[in-house]
Amino acid sequence: MSALDPVAVLGLSDGPAQIMRLGLPALPTPATGHTSFESVLSAGLDRVNDKVAHADELVRQFALDDSVPVHQVTIALEEARLSIELATQVRTRLVETYRELMNMQL
Amino acid sequence: MDAIAISRTGLDVEWRRMEIIALNLANMNSGPAADGTSFQPLTLLSGPAGSFGAVLDGQQPPAGVRAYGVQPSGAGMRRVYEPGHPQADANGYVSYPNVSHASEMALMVKTARAYEANLVALAAAQQIYSSALQIGKQA
């Protein structure tokens, strides 16, 4: 298989390792231990609130001065909508689970 | 950076490029200003935000695209013989920016298509996000 030798010279012969190297860096692992469920929830709500405030600010800027590219405004609005949708989904699951636990027959 | 943010950088850059094209076309017949300087046709330089090598090595997540800056395209001036023109020089020539109408129009169509492509990618990313929210939904 001398025809394949140039490939080996390039160091590409160990396939999986090279493919792994192209992947994105691993996500930072969240600090475990001290984070309570409540703090995770309130941090998430803070982020949603930040996004809504950012969208609000962009709409205000756009109304005053339309040099702000319009796509930035619409994307900010859409991101705010999606994060609110995520928050309501979390809330719905939470309430559902709570109800289920409360209705448990002992 | 997620797909939505990357598409947004693409939209930003194409928006800027469109502004530069509009500026070039608007100044196509601009004579010299009062201080003698003339408008120079401009081009927008854009490229990947962050180093390509670092992204490829997996040391850095992809960060989209960004505008590096605007620089004169070096097309020079177009000298037109108009002896009666108030801005004519001693030999009767007026200098106009050498804006290439055809190439600006071609670039404009390309920019509009690139903008649309970014919008489509953005819509797809949003739709994926929305459908991911449906996972495990009751009824």
CSV table of C-alpha atoms in Angstrom, one decimal:
chain,number,residue,atom,x,y,z
A,1,MET,CA,0.0,0.0,0.0
A,2,SER,CA,2.8,2.4,-0.9
A,3,ALA,CA,0.2,4.7,-2.6
A,4,LEU,CA,-1.2,5.6,0.8
A,5,ASP,CA,2.1,6.6,2.3
A,6,PRO,CA,1.7,10.4,1.6
A,7,VAL,CA,-1.4,10.3,3.7
A,8,ALA,CA,0.5,8.9,6.6
A,9,VAL,CA,3.2,11.6,6.2
A,10,LEU,CA,0.5,14.2,6.8
A,11,GLY,CA,-0.4,12.6,10.1
A,12,LEU,CA,-3.9,12.0,9.1
A,13,SER,CA,-3.7,8.2,9.4
A,14,ASP,CA,-5.0,8.1,13.0
A,15,GLY,CA,-8.5,9.1,11.8
A,16,PRO,CA,-10.6,9.4,14.9
A,17,ALA,CA,-8.1,11.5,16.9
A,18,GLN,CA,-8.0,14.1,14.0
A,19,ILE,CA,-11.7,14.2,13.8
A,20,MET,CA,-12.1,14.8,17.5
A,21,ARG,CA,-9.6,17.6,17.2
A,22,LEU,CA,-11.9,19.5,14.8
A,23,GLY,CA,-14.7,19.4,17.4
A,24,LEU,CA,-15.7,22.3,19.5
A,25,PRO,CA,-14.1,22.7,22.9
A,26,ALA,CA,-16.0,20.9,25.6
A,27,LEU,CA,-18.6,23.0,27.3
A,28,PRO,CA,-17.5,24.4,30.6
A,29,THR,CA,-18.8,22.1,33.3
A,30,PRO,CA,-21.1,24.0,35.7
A,31,ALA,CA,-19.9,24.3,39.2
A,32,THR,CA,-21.4,21.5,41.2
A,33,GLY,CA,-22.4,21.4,44.8
A,34,HIS,CA,-23.4,24.8,46.1
A,35,THR,CA,-25.9,25.8,43.3
A,36,SER,CA,-29.4,25.3,44.6
A,37,PHE,CA,-32.3,24.8,42.3
A,38,GLU,CA,-33.7,28.1,43.4
A,39,SER,CA,-30.5,30.0,42.3
A,40,VAL,CA,-30.4,28.2,39.0
A,41,LEU,CA,-34.0,29.2,38.4
A,42,SER,CA,-33.5,32.8,39.4
A,43,ALA,CA,-30.3,33.1,37.3
A,44,GLY,CA,-32.3,31.8,34.3
A,45,LEU,CA,-35.1,34.3,35.0
A,46,ASP,CA,-32.5,37.1,35.2
A,47,ARG,CA,-31.1,36.1,31.8
A,48,VAL,CA,-34.6,36.2,30.3
A,49,ASN,CA,-35.1,39.6,31.9
A,50,ASP,CA,-31.8,40.9,30.5
A,51,LYS,CA,-32.9,39.7,27.0
A,52,VAL,CA,-36.2,41.4,27.2
A,53,ALA,CA,-34.6,44.6,28.5
A,54,HIS,CA,-32.1,44.5,25.7
A,55,ALA,CA,-34.8,44.1,23.1
A,56,ASP,CA,-36.7,47.0,24.7
A,57,GLU,CA,-33.7,49.2,24.6
A,58,LEU,CA,-33.1,48.4,20.9
A,59,VAL,CA,-36.7,49.1,20.0
A,60,ARG,CA,-36.3,52.4,21.8
A,61,GLN,CA,-33.1,53.2,19.9
A,62,PHE,CA,-34.7,52.3,16.6
A,63,ALA,CA,-37.7,54.5,17.3
A,64,LEU,CA,-35.4,57.5,18.0
A,65,ASP,CA,-32.8,56.9,15.3
A,66,ASP,CA,-33.2,54.3,12.5
A,67,SER,CA,-29.5,54.0,11.9
A,68,VAL,CA,-29.7,50.9,14.0
A,69,PRO,CA,-29.9,48.0,11.5
A,70,VAL,CA,-33.4,46.7,11.6
A,71,HIS,CA,-32.4,43.1,11.8
A,72,GLN,CA,-30.7,43.7,15.1
A,73,VAL,CA,-34.0,44.8,16.5
A,74,THR,CA,-36.0,42.0,15.1
A,75,ILE,CA,-33.4,39.4,16.2
A,76,ALA,CA,-33.4,40.8,19.7
A,77,LEU,CA,-37.2,40.6,19.9
A,78,GLU,CA,-37.1,37.1,18.6
A,79,GLU,CA,-34.5,36.0,21.1
A,80,ALA,CA,-36.5,37.6,23.9
A,81,ARG,CA,-39.6,35.8,22.7
A,82,LEU,CA,-37.8,32.4,22.5
A,83,SER,CA,-36.3,32.8,26.0
A,84,ILE,CA,-39.7,33.7,27.5
A,85,GLU,CA,-41.1,30.6,25.8
A,86,LEU,CA,-38.3,28.6,27.4
A,87,ALA,CA,-39.1,30.1,30.8
A,88,THR,CA,-42.8,29.3,30.4
A,89,GLN,CA,-42.0,25.8,29.4
A,90,VAL,CA,-39.9,25.4,32.5
A,91,ARG,CA,-42.6,26.8,34.7
A,92,THR,CA,-45.3,24.6,33.1
A,93,ARG,CA,-43.2,21.4,33.8
A,94,LEU,CA,-42.5,22.6,37.3
A,95,VAL,CA,-46.2,23.2,38.1
A,96,GLU,CA,-47.2,19.9,36.5
A,97,THR,CA,-44.6,17.9,38.5
A,98,TYR,CA,-45.7,19.7,41.7
A,99,ARG,CA,-49.3,18.8,41.1
A,100,GLU,CA,-48.5,15.3,40.4
A,101,LEU,CA,-46.6,15.0,43.6
A,102,MET,CA,-49.4,16.7,45.6
A,103,ASN,CA,-52.0,14.3,44.1
A,104,MET,CA,-49.9,11.3,45.1
A,105,GLN,CA,-51.9,8.7,47.0
A,106,LEU,CA,-50.2,7.5,50.1
B,1,MET,CA,-21.8,31.5,20.1
B,2,ASP,CA,-24.8,29.8,18.8
B,3,ALA,CA,-26.1,29.7,15.2
B,4,ILE,CA,-28.4,32.6,15.7
B,5,ALA,CA,-25.6,34.9,16.9
B,6,ILE,CA,-23.4,33.8,14.0
B,7,SER,CA,-26.1,34.5,11.5
B,8,ARG,CA,-26.5,37.9,13.1
B,9,THR,CA,-22.9,38.8,12.5
B,10,GLY,CA,-23.3,37.8,8.8
B,11,LEU,CA,-26.4,40.1,8.5
B,12,ASP,CA,-24.4,42.9,10.2
B,13,VAL,CA,-21.5,42.6,7.7
B,14,GLU,CA,-23.8,42.4,4.6
B,15,TRP,CA,-25.7,45.4,5.9
B,16,ARG,CA,-22.5,47.4,6.1
B,17,ARG,CA,-21.4,46.2,2.6
B,18,MET,CA,-24.8,47.4,1.3
B,19,GLU,CA,-24.2,50.8,2.9
B,20,ILE,CA,-20.8,51.1,1.2
B,21,ILE,CA,-22.3,50.1,-2.2
B,22,ALA,CA,-25.0,52.8,-1.7
B,23,LEU,CA,-22.3,55.3,-0.8
B,24,ASN,CA,-20.3,54.5,-4.0
B,25,LEU,CA,-23.3,54.7,-6.2
B,26,ALA,CA,-24.5,57.9,-4.6
B,27,ASN,CA,-21.1,59.5,-5.2
B,28,MET,CA,-20.8,58.3,-8.7
B,29,ASN,CA,-21.0,61.8,-10.2
B,30,SER,CA,-19.6,63.8,-7.2
B,31,GLY,CA,-17.1,66.4,-8.2
B,32,PRO,CA,-14.2,67.5,-6.0
B,33,ALA,CA,-15.2,69.0,-2.6
B,34,ALA,CA,-14.4,72.6,-1.7
B,35,ASP,CA,-11.0,71.6,-0.3
B,36,GLY,CA,-10.0,69.9,-3.6
B,37,THR,CA,-10.3,66.3,-2.4
B,38,SER,CA,-12.4,63.9,-4.3
B,39,PHE,CA,-14.5,61.0,-3.2
B,40,GLN,CA,-12.7,57.7,-3.4
B,41,PRO,CA,-14.7,54.5,-4.3
B,42,LEU,CA,-14.6,52.3,-1.2
B,43,THR,CA,-14.7,48.6,-0.5
B,44,LEU,CA,-15.6,46.8,2.7
B,45,LEU,CA,-13.1,44.2,3.9
B,46,SER,CA,-14.6,41.4,6.0
B,47,GLY,CA,-13.4,38.1,7.3
B,48,PRO,CA,-13.8,35.5,10.0
B,49,ALA,CA,-14.0,36.9,13.5
B,50,GLY,CA,-11.3,35.2,15.6
B,51,SER,CA,-8.4,33.3,14.2
B,52,PHE,CA,-9.3,30.6,11.7
B,53,GLY,CA,-6.5,28.4,13.0
B,54,ALA,CA,-7.6,28.6,16.6
B,55,VAL,CA,-11.2,27.7,15.6
B,56,LEU,CA,-9.9,24.8,13.6
B,57,ASP,CA,-7.8,23.5,16.5
B,58,GLY,CA,-10.9,23.6,18.7
B,59,GLN,CA,-9.3,26.2,21.1
B,60,GLN,CA,-12.0,28.7,20.3
B,61,PRO,CA,-15.7,28.4,19.3
B,62,PRO,CA,-16.7,29.8,15.9
B,63,ALA,CA,-17.5,33.5,16.3
B,64,GLY,CA,-19.0,34.4,12.9
B,65,VAL,CA,-17.8,37.1,10.6
B,66,ARG,CA,-16.8,40.7,11.1
B,67,ALA,CA,-16.0,43.8,9.1
B,68,TYR,CA,-12.3,44.5,9.2
B,69,GLY,CA,-12.7,48.0,7.8
B,70,VAL,CA,-13.3,50.1,4.8
B,71,GLN,CA,-10.6,51.1,2.4
B,72,PRO,CA,-10.4,52.9,-1.0
B,73,SER,CA,-10.7,50.4,-3.8
B,74,GLY,CA,-7.9,52.1,-5.7
B,75,ALA,CA,-10.0,52.6,-8.8
B,76,GLY,CA,-8.6,56.1,-9.2
B,77,MET,CA,-10.3,59.1,-10.9
B,78,ARG,CA,-12.3,59.5,-14.1
B,79,ARG,CA,-11.4,62.7,-15.9
B,80,VAL,CA,-14.1,64.2,-18.1
B,81,TYR,CA,-13.6,67.1,-20.4
B,82,GLU,CA,-16.1,69.7,-19.4
B,83,PRO,CA,-14.6,73.2,-20.0
B,84,GLY,CA,-17.8,75.0,-19.0
B,85,HIS,CA,-18.1,73.2,-15.7
B,86,PRO,CA,-17.4,75.4,-12.6
B,87,GLN,CA,-15.2,72.6,-11.1
B,88,ALA,CA,-13.1,72.2,-14.2
B,89,ASP,CA,-9.3,72.5,-13.8
B,90,ALA,CA,-7.0,74.7,-16.0
B,91,ASN,CA,-7.2,72.2,-18.9
B,92,GLY,CA,-11.0,72.0,-18.8
B,93,TYR,CA,-11.2,68.5,-17.1
B,94,VAL,CA,-13.4,67.6,-14.1
B,95,SER,CA,-12.4,64.6,-11.9
B,96,TYR,CA,-15.1,62.2,-10.9
B,97,PRO,CA,-14.7,59.0,-8.8
B,98,ASN,CA,-14.1,56.0,-11.1
B,99,VAL,CA,-17.0,54.0,-9.7
B,100,SER,CA,-17.6,50.9,-11.8
B,101,HIS,CA,-21.3,50.9,-12.2
B,102,ALA,CA,-21.5,47.3,-13.4
B,103,SER,CA,-19.3,45.8,-10.7
B,104,GLU,CA,-21.2,47.8,-8.0
B,105,MET,CA,-24.5,46.5,-9.2
B,106,ALA,CA,-23.1,42.9,-9.4
B,107,LEU,CA,-21.8,43.2,-5.8
B,108,MET,CA,-25.2,44.6,-4.7
B,109,VAL,CA,-27.1,41.6,-6.0
B,110,LYS,CA,-24.5,39.3,-4.4
B,111,THR,CA,-24.8,41.2,-1.1
B,112,ALA,CA,-28.6,41.0,-1.2
B,113,ARG,CA,-28.4,37.3,-1.8
B,114,ALA,CA,-25.9,36.8,1.0
B,115,TYR,CA,-28.2,38.7,3.3
B,116,GLU,CA,-31.1,36.5,2.3
B,117,ALA,CA,-29.0,33.4,2.9
B,118,ASN,CA,-28.2,34.5,6.4
B,119,LEU,CA,-31.8,35.3,7.1
B,120,VAL,CA,-32.8,31.7,6.0
B,121,ALA,CA,-30.1,30.2,8.2
B,122,LEU,CA,-31.3,32.3,11.1
B,123,ALA,CA,-34.9,31.3,10.5
B,124,ALA,CA,-33.9,27.6,10.4
B,125,ALA,CA,-31.9,28.0,13.7
B,126,GLN,CA,-34.9,29.7,15.3
B,127,GLN,CA,-37.2,27.0,14.1
B,128,ILE,CA,-34.9,24.3,15.5
B,129,TYR,CA,-34.8,26.1,18.8
B,130,SER,CA,-38.6,26.4,18.8
B,131,SER,CA,-39.1,22.7,18.0
B,132,ALA,CA,-36.6,21.7,20.7
B,133,LEU,CA,-38.9,23.5,23.2
B,134,GLN,CA,-41.7,21.0,22.2
B,135,ILE,CA,-39.8,18.0,23.5
B,136,GLY,CA,-41.8,16.3,26.1
B,137,LYS,CA,-44.7,18.7,26.0
B,138,GLN,CA,-47.9,17.3,27.4
B,139,ALA,CA,-50.6,17.0,24.7
